[in-house]
mmCIF file of C-alpha atoms and ligand atoms in Angstrom:
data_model
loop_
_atom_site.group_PDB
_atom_site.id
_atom_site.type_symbol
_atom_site.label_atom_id
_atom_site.label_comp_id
_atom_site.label_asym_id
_atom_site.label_seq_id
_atom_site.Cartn_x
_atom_site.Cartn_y
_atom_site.Cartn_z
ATOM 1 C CA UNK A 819 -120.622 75.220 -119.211
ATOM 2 C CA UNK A 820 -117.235 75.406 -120.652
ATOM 3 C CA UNK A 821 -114.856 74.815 -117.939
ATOM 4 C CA UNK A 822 -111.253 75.724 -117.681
ATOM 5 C CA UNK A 823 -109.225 73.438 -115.164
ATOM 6 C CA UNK A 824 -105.545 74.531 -114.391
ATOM 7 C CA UNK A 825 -103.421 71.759 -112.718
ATOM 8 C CA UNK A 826 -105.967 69.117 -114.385
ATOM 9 C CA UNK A 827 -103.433 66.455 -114.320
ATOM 10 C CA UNK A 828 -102.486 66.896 -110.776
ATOM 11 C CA UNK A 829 -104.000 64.643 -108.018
ATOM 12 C CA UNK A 830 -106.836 67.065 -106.816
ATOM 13 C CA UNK A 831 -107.436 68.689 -110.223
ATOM 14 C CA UNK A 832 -107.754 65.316 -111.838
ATOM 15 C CA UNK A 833 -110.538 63.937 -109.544
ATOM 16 C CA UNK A 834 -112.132 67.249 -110.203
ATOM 17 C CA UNK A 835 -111.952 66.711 -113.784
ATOM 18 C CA UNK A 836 -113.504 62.933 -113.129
ATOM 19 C CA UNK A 837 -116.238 64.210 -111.049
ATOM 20 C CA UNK A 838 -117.060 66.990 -113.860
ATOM 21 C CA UNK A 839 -116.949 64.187 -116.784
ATOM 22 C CA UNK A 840 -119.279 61.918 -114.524
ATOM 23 C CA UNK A 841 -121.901 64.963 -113.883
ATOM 24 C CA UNK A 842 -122.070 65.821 -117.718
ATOM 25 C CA UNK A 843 -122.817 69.088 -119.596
ATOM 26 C CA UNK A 844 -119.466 70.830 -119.518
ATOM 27 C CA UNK A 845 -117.565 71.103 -122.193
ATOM 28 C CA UNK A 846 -113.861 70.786 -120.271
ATOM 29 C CA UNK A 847 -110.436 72.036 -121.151
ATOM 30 C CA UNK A 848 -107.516 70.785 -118.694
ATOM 31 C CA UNK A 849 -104.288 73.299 -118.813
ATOM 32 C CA UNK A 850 -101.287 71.635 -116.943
ATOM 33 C CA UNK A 851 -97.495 72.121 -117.337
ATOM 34 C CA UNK A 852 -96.933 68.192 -116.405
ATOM 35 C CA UNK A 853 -94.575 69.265 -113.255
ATOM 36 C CA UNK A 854 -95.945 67.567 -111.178
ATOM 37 C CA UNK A 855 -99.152 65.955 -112.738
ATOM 38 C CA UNK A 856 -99.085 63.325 -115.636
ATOM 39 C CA UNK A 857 -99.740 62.287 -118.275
ATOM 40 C CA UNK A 858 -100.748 58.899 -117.143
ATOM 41 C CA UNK A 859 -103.661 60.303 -114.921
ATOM 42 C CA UNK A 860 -104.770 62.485 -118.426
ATOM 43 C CA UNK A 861 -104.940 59.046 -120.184
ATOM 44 C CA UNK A 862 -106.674 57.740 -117.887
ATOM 45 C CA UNK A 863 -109.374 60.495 -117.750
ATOM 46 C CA UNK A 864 -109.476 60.346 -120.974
ATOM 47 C CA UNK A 865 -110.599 56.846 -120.999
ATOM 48 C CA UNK A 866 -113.849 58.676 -118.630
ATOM 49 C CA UNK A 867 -114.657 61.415 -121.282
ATOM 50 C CA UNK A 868 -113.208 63.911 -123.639
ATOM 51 C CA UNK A 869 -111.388 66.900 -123.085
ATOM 52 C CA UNK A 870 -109.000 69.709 -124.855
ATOM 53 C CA UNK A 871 -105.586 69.450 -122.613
ATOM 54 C CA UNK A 872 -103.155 72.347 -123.330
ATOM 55 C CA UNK A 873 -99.984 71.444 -122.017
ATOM 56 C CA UNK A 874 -99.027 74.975 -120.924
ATOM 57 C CA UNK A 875 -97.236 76.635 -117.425
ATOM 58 C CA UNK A 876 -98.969 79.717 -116.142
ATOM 59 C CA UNK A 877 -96.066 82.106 -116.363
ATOM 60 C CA UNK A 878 -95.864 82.142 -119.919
ATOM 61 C CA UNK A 879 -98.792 85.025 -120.942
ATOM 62 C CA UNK A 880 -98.047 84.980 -124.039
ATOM 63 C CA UNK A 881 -99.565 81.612 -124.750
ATOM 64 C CA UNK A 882 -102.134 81.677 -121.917
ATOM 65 C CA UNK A 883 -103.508 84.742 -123.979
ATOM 66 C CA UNK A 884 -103.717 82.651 -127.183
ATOM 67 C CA UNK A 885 -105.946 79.683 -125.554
ATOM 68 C CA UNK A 886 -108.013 82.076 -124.112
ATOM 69 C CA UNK A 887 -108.079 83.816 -127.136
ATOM 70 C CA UNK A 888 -109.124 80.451 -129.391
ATOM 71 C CA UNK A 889 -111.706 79.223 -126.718
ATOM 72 C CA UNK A 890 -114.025 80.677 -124.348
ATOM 73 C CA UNK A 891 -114.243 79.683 -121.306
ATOM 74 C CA UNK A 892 -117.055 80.321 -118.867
ATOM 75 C CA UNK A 893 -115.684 79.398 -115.505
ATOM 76 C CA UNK A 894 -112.272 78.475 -114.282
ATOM 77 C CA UNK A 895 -110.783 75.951 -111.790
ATOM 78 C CA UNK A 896 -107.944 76.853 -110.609
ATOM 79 C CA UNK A 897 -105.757 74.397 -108.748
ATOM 80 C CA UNK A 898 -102.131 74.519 -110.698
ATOM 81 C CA UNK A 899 -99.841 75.481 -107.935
ATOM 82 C CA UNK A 900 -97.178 73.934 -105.504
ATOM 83 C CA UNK A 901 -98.564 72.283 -102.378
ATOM 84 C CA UNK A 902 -95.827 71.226 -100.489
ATOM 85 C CA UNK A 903 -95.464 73.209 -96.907
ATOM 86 C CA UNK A 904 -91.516 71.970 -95.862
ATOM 87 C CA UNK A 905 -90.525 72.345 -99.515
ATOM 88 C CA UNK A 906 -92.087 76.308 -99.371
ATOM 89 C CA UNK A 907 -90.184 76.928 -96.106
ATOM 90 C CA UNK A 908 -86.991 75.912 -98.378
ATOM 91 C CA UNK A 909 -87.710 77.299 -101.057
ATOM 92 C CA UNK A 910 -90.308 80.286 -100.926
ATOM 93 C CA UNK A 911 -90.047 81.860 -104.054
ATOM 94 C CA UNK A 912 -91.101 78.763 -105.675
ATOM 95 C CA UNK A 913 -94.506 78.890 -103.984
ATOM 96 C CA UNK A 914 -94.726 83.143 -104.595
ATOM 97 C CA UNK A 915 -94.124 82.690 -108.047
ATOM 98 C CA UNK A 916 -96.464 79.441 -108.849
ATOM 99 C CA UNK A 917 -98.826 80.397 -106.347
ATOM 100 C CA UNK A 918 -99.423 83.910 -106.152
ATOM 101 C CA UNK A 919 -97.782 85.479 -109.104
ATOM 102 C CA UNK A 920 -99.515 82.605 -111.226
ATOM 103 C CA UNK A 921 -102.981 83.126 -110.171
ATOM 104 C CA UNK A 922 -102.836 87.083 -110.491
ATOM 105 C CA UNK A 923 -101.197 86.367 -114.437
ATOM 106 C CA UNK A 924 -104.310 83.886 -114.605
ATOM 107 C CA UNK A 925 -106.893 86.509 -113.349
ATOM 108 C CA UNK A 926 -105.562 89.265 -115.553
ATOM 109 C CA UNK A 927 -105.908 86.961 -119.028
ATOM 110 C CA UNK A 928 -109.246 85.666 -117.382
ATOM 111 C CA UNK A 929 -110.600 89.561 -117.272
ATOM 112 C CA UNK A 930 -108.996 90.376 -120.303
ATOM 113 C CA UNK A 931 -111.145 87.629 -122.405
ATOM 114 C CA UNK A 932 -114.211 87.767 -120.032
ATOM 115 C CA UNK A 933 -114.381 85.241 -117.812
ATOM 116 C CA UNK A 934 -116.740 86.036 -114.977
ATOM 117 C CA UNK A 935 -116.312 82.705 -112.635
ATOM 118 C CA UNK A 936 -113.259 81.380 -110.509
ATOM 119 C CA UNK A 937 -112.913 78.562 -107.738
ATOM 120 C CA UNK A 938 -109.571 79.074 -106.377
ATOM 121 C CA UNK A 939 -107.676 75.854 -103.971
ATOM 122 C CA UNK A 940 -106.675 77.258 -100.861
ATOM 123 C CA UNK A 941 -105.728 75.951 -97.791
ATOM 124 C CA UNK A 942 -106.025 75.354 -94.701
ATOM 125 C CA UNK A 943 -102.423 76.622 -94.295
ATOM 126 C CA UNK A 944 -103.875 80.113 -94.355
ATOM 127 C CA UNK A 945 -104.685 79.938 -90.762
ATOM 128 C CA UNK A 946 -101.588 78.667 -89.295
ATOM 129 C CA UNK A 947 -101.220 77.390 -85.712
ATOM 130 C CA UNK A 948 -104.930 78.389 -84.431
ATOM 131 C CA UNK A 949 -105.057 80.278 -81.583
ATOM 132 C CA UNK A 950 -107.275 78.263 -79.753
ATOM 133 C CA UNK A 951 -109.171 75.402 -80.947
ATOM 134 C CA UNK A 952 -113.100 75.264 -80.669
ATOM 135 C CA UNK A 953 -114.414 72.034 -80.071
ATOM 136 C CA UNK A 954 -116.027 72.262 -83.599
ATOM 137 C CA UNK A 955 -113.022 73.419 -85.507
ATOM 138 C CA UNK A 956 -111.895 76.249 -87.259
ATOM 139 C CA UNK A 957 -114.337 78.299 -88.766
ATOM 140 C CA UNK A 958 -113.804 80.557 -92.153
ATOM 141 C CA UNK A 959 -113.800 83.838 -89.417
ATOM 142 C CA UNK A 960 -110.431 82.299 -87.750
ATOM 143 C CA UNK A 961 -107.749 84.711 -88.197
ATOM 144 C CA UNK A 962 -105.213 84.058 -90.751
ATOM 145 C CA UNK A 963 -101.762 83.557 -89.233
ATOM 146 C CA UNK A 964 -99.658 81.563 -91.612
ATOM 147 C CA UNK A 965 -96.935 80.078 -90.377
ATOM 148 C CA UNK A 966 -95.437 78.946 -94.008
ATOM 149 C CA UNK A 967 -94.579 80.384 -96.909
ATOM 150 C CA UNK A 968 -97.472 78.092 -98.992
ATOM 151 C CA UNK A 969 -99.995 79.441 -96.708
ATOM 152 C CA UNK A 970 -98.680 83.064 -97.141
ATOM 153 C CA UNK A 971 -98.724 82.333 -100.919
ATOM 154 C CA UNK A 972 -102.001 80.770 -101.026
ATOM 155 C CA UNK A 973 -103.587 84.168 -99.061
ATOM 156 C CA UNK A 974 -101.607 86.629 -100.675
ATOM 157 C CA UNK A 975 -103.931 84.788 -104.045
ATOM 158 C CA UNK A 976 -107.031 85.184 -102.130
ATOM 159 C CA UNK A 977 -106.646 88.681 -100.995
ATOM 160 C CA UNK A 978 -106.188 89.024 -105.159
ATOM 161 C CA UNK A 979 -108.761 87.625 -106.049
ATOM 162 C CA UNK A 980 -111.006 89.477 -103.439
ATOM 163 C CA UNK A 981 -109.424 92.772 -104.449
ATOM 164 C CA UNK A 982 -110.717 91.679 -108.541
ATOM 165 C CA UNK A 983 -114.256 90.983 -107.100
ATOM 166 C CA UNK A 984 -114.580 94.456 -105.683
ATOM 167 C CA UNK A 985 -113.409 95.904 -109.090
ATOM 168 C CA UNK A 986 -115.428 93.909 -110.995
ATOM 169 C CA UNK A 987 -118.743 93.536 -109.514
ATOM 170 C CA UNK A 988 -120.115 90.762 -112.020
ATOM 171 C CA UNK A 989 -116.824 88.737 -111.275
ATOM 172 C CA UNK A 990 -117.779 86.061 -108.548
ATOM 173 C CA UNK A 991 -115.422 83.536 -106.844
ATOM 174 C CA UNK A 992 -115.458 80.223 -104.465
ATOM 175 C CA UNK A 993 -112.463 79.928 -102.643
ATOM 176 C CA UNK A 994 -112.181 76.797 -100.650
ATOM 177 C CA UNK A 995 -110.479 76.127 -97.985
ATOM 178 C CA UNK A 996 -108.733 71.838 -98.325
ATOM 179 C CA UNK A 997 -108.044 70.465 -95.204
ATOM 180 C CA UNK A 998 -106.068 67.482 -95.405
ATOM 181 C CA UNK A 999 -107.196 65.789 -98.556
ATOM 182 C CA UNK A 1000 -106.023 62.040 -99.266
ATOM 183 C CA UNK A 1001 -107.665 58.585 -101.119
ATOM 184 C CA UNK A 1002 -108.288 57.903 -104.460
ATOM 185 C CA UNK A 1003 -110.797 57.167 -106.921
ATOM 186 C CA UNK A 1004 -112.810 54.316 -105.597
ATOM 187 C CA UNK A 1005 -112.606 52.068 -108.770
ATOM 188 C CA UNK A 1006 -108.878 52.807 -108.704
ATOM 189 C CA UNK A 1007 -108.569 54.524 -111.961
ATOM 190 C CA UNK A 1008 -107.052 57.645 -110.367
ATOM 191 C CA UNK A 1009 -105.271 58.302 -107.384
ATOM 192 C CA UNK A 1010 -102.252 60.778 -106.225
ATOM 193 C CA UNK A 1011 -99.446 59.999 -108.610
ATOM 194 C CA UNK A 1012 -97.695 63.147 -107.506
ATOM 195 C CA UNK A 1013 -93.924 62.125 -107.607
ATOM 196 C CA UNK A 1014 -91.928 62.546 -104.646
ATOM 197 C CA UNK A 1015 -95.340 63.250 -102.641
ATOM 198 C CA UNK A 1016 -94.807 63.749 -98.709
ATOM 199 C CA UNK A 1017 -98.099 63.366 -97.563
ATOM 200 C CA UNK A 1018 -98.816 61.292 -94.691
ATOM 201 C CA UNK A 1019 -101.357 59.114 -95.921
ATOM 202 C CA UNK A 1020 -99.374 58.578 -99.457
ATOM 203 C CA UNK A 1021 -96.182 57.725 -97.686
ATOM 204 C CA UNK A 1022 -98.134 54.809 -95.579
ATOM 205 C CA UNK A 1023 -99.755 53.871 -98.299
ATOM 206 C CA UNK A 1024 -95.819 53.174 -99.941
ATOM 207 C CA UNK A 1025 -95.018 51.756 -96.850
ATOM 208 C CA UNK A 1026 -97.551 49.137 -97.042
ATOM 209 C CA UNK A 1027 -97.088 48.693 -100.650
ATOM 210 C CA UNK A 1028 -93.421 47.502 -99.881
ATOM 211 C CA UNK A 1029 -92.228 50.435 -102.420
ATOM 212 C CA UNK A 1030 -90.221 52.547 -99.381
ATOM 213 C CA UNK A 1031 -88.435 50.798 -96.490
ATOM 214 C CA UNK A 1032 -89.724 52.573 -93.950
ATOM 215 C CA UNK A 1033 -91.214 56.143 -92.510
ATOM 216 C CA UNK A 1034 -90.788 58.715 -89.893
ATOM 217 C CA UNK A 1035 -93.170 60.555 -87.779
ATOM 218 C CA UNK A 1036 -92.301 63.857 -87.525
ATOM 219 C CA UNK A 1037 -92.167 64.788 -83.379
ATOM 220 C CA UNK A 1038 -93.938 63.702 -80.817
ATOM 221 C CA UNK A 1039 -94.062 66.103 -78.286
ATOM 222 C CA UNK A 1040 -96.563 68.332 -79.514
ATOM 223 C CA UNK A 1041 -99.300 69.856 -77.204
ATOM 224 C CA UNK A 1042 -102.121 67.070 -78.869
ATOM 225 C CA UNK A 1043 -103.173 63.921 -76.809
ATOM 226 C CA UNK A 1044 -100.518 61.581 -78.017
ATOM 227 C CA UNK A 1045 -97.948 64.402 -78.910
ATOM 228 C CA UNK A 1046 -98.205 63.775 -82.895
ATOM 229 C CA UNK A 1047 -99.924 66.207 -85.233
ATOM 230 C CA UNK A 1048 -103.753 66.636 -86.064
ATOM 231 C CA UNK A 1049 -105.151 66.725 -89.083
ATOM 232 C CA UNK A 1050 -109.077 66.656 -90.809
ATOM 233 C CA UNK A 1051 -108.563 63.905 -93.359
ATOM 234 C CA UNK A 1052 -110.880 64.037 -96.374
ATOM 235 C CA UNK A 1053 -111.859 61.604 -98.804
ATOM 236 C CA UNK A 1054 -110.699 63.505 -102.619
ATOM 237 C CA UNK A 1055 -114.035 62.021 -103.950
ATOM 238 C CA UNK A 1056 -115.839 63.895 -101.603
ATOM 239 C CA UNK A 1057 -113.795 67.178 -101.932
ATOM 240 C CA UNK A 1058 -113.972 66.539 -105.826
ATOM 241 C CA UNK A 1059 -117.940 67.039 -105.520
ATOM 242 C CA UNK A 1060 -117.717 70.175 -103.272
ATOM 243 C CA UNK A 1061 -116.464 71.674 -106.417
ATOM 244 C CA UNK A 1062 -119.223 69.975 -108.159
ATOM 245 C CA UNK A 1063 -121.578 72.008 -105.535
ATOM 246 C CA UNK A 1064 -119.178 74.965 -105.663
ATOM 247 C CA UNK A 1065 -119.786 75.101 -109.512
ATOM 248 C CA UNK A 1066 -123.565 74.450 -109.436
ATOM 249 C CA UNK A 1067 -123.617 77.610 -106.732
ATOM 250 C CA UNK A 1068 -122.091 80.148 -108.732
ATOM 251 C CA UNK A 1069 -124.077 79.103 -111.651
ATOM 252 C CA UNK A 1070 -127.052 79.823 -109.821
ATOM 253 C CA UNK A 1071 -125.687 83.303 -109.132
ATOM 254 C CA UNK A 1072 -124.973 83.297 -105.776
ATOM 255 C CA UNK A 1073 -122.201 85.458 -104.264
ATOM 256 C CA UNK A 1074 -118.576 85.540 -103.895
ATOM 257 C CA UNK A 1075 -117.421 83.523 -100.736
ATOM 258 C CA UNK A 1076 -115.092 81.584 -98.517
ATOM 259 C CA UNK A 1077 -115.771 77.873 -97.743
ATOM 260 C CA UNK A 1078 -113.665 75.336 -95.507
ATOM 261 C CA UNK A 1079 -113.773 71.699 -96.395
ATOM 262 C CA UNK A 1080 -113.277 69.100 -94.185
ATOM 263 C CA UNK A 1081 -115.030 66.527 -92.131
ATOM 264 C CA UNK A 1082 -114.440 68.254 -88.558
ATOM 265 C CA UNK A 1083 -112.957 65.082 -86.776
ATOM 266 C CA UNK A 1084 -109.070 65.101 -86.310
ATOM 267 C CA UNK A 1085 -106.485 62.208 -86.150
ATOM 268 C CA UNK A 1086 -103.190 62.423 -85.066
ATOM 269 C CA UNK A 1087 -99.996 60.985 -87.150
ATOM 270 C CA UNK A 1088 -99.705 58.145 -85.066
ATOM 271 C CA UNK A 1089 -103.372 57.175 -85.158
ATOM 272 C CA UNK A 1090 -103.431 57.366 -88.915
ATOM 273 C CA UNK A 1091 -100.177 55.255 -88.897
ATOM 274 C CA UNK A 1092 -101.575 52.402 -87.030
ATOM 275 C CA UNK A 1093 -104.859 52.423 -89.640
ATOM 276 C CA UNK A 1094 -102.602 52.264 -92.388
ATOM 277 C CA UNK A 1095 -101.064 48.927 -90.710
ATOM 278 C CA UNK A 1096 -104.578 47.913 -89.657
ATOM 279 C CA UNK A 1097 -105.845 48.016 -93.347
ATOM 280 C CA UNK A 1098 -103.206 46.976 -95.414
ATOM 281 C CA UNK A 1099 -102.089 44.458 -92.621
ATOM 282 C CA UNK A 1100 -98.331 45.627 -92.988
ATOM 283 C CA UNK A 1101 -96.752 46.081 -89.893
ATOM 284 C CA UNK A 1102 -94.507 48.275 -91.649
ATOM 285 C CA UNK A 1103 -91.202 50.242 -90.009
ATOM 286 C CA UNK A 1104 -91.807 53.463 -88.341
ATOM 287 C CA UNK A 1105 -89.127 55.718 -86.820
ATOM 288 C CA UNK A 1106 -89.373 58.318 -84.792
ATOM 289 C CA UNK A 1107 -88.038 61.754 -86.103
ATOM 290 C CA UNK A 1108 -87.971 65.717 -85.167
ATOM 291 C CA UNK A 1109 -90.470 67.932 -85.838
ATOM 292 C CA UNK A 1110 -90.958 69.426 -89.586
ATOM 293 C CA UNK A 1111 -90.773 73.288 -90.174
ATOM 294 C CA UNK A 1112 -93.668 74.753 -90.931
ATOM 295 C CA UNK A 1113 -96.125 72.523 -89.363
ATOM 296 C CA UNK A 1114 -99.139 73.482 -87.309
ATOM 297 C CA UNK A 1115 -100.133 71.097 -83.994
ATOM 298 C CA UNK A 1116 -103.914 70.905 -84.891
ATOM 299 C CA UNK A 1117 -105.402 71.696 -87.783
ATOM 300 C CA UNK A 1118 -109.312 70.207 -87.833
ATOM 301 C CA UNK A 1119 -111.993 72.217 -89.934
ATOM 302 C CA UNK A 1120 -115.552 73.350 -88.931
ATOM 303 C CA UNK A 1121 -117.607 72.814 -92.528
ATOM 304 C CA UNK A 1122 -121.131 74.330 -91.157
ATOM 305 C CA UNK A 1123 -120.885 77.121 -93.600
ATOM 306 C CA UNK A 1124 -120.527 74.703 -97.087
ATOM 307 C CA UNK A 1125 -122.795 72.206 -95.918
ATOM 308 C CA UNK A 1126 -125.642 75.016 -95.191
ATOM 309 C CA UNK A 1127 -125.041 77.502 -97.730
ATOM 310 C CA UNK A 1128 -123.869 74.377 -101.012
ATOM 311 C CA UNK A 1129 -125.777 71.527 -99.549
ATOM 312 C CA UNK A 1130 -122.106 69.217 -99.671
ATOM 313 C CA UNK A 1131 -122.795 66.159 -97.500
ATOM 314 C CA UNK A 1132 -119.982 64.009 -97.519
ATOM 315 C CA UNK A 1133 -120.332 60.173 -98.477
ATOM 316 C CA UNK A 1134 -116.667 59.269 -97.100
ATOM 317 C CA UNK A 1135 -116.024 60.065 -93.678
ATOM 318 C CA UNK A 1136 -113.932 57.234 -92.425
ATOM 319 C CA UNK A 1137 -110.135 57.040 -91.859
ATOM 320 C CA UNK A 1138 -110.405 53.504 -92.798
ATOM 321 C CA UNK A 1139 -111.632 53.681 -96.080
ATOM 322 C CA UNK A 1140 -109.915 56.889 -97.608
ATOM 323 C CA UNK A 1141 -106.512 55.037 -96.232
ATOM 324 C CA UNK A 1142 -107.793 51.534 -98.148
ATOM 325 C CA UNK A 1143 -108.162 53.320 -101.417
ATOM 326 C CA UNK A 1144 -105.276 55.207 -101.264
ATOM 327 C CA UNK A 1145 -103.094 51.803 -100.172
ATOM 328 C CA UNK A 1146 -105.071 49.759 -103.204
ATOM 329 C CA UNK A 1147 -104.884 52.501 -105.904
ATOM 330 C CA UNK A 1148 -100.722 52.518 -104.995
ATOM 331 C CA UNK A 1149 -100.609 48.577 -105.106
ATOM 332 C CA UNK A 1150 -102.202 48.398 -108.138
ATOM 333 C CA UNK A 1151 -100.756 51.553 -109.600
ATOM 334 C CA UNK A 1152 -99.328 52.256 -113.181
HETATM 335 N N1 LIG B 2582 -96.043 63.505 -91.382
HETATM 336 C C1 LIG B 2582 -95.209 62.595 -90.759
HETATM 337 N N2 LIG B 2582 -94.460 61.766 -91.542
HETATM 338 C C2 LIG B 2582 -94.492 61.812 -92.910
HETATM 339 C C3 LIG B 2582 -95.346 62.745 -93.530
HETATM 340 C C4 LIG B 2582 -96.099 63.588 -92.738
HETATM 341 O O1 LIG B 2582 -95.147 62.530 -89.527
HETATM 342 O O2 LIG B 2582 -93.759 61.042 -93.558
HETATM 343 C C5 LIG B 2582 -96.875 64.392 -90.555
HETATM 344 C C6 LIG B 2582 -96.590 65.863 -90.768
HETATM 345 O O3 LIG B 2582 -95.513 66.292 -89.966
HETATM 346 C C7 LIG B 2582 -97.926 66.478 -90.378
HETATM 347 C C8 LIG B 2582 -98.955 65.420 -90.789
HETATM 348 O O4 LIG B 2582 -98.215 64.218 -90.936
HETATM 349 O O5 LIG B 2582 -97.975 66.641 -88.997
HETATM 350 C C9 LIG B 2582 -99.623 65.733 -92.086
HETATM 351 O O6 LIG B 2582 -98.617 66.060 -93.024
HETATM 352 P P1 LIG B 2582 -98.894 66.137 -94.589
HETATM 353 O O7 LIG B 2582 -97.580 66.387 -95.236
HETATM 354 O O8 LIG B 2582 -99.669 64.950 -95.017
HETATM 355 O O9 LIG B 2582 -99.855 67.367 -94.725
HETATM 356 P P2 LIG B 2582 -99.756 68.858 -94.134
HETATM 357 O O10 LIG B 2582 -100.689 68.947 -92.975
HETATM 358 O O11 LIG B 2582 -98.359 69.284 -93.913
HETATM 359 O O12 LIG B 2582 -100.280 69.702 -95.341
HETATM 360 C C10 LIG B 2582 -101.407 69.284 -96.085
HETATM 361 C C11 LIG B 2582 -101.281 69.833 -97.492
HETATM 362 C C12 LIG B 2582 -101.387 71.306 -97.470
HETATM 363 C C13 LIG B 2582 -102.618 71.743 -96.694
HETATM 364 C C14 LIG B 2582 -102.640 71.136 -95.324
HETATM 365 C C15 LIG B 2582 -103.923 71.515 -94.627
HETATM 366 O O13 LIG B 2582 -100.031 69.459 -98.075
HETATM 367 O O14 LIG B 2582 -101.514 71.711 -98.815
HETATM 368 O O15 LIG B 2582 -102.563 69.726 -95.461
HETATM 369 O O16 LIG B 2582 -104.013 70.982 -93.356
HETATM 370 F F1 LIG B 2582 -102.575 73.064 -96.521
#
């Protein structure tokens, strides 16, 4: 398989990219415009395995059309984009034009040269504040509310790449759906180096690592049990090998489809706050704030449909340990 992985030095793409190397037999190409990814994390992949990096943003056609011109590629990962939900209620263009606009430019050089296989990061963003929540979590059949411009950006891409399918029958897709995704690579060699990264578990993990003064939790006074925020944290190992499985079921030719991933168990902010201190035991400073635009009360996943239909069982589900390697891969970070 010769695999194309846009956004290879980011912090999902990357641990994609390790979990591909550690399978074998793909011949991988890693396309990322270094934004937000870096090049540390690509020298340290490249200290797994070997790979063609083309350091290359998505807008630009021109020279998209010339590496897919000089290589083939027989399926795509696509995970380039921005991720950041306050920063797209700020700035929403941002997120159409890296998001959306990117993925559609992507598709159309993609069809052009041939390529007949996409898995496309989405979100869990797409289904905004759920209208009720099961007891087993949201299920890929929710309806998709959005209540921020990245999740309106991130299903504006899969309604394009659903509209391609349908025009081209022997073009077939895996979307999949990320819950809250934190951790890092359990020997430490990657983790998220995003810069500026405001993701909960990342931000304790500073904390504890002594490299920010303090945090905020972001209102308490939402409808949840202690009035903080609930999320489905999953271990990026584990999400890394859904792709793995993703991969391995369109090879087999299976059809076009929507898959959540997540573990199905919530914890609130303040829950995953007091782990952080638990694990790193730093009783670090935490302040209470307002709420943040653009973010749901509960967001928790129901993952029947990719452990039945890809076989995914996850190896990682335990607050404790994907905050530990997150906290150790920032201690002992580059
Ligand atoms: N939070 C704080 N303090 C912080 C950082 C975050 O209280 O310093 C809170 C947020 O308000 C939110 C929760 O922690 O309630 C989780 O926030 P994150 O920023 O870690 O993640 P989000 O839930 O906002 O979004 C993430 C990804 C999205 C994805 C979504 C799916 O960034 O790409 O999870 O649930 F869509």
């Amino acid at each position: 398989m010769r695999i194309l992985i846009t956004g290879g030095a980011g912090y999902i793409g990357s641990h994609v990219a390790k979990a591909l190397i550690e399978r074998g037999g793909c011949e991988l190409s890693i396309l990322d415009n270094l934004s937000t990814g870096s090049q540390a994390t690509l020298e340290a992949l490249a200290r797994m395995g070997s790979f063609q990096f083309f350091h290359n943003d998505l807008s630009n056609k021109e020279a998209l059309s010339e590496i897919f011109s000089r290589n083939r590629f027989d399926l795509i990962l696509h995970f380039a984009a921005s991720v950041e939900v306050f920063e797209s209620v700020q700035n929403p263009l941002k997120y159409y034009f890296n998001n959306t606009l990117n993925t559609a430019q992507l598709l159309d050089v993609a069809l052009e040269y041939g390529v007949k296989k996409l898995i496309f990061s989405s979100t869990a963003a797409v289904y905004g504040e759920p209208r009720e929540i099961p007891k087993e979590g949201i299920d890929e059949e929710h309806p998709l509310k959005p209540i921020n411009p990245y999740g309106q950006s991130k299903i504006m891409s899969e309604r394009i790449i659903q509209d391609v399918a349908r025009a081209h029958p022997d073009f077939k897709f895996v979307i999949l759906r990320y819950f809250n995704v934190a951790g890092a690579d359990l020997q430490g060699r990657i983790g998220q180096a995003t810069p500026k990264a405001t993701h909960l578990i990342k931000i304790a993990a500073e904390c504890a690592s002594l490299k920010r003064p303090w945090m905020e939790i972001y209102g308490e006074d939402y409808p949840t049990p202690d009035g903080s925020c609930v999320r489905d944290y999953i271990h990026v190992e584990d999400l890394a090998q859904a792709h793995v499985r993703a991969m391995e079921y369109l090879i087999r030719g299976a059809s076009s489809d929507i898959f959540n991933c997540g573990y199905g168990r919530g914890y609130s902010v303040k829950e995953v706050v007091q782990k952080s201190k638990e694990v790193s035991g730093v009783d670090f400073e935490v302040r209470m704030g307002g709420k943040r635009a653009g973010d749901p009360a509960i967001l928790v996943a129901q993952s029947a449909k990719i452990r039945e239909k890809m076989g995914w069982e996850p190896l990682y589900d335990d607050l404790a340990l994907i905050i530990k390697s997150a906290y150790e891969w920032e201690r002992g970070r580059w």
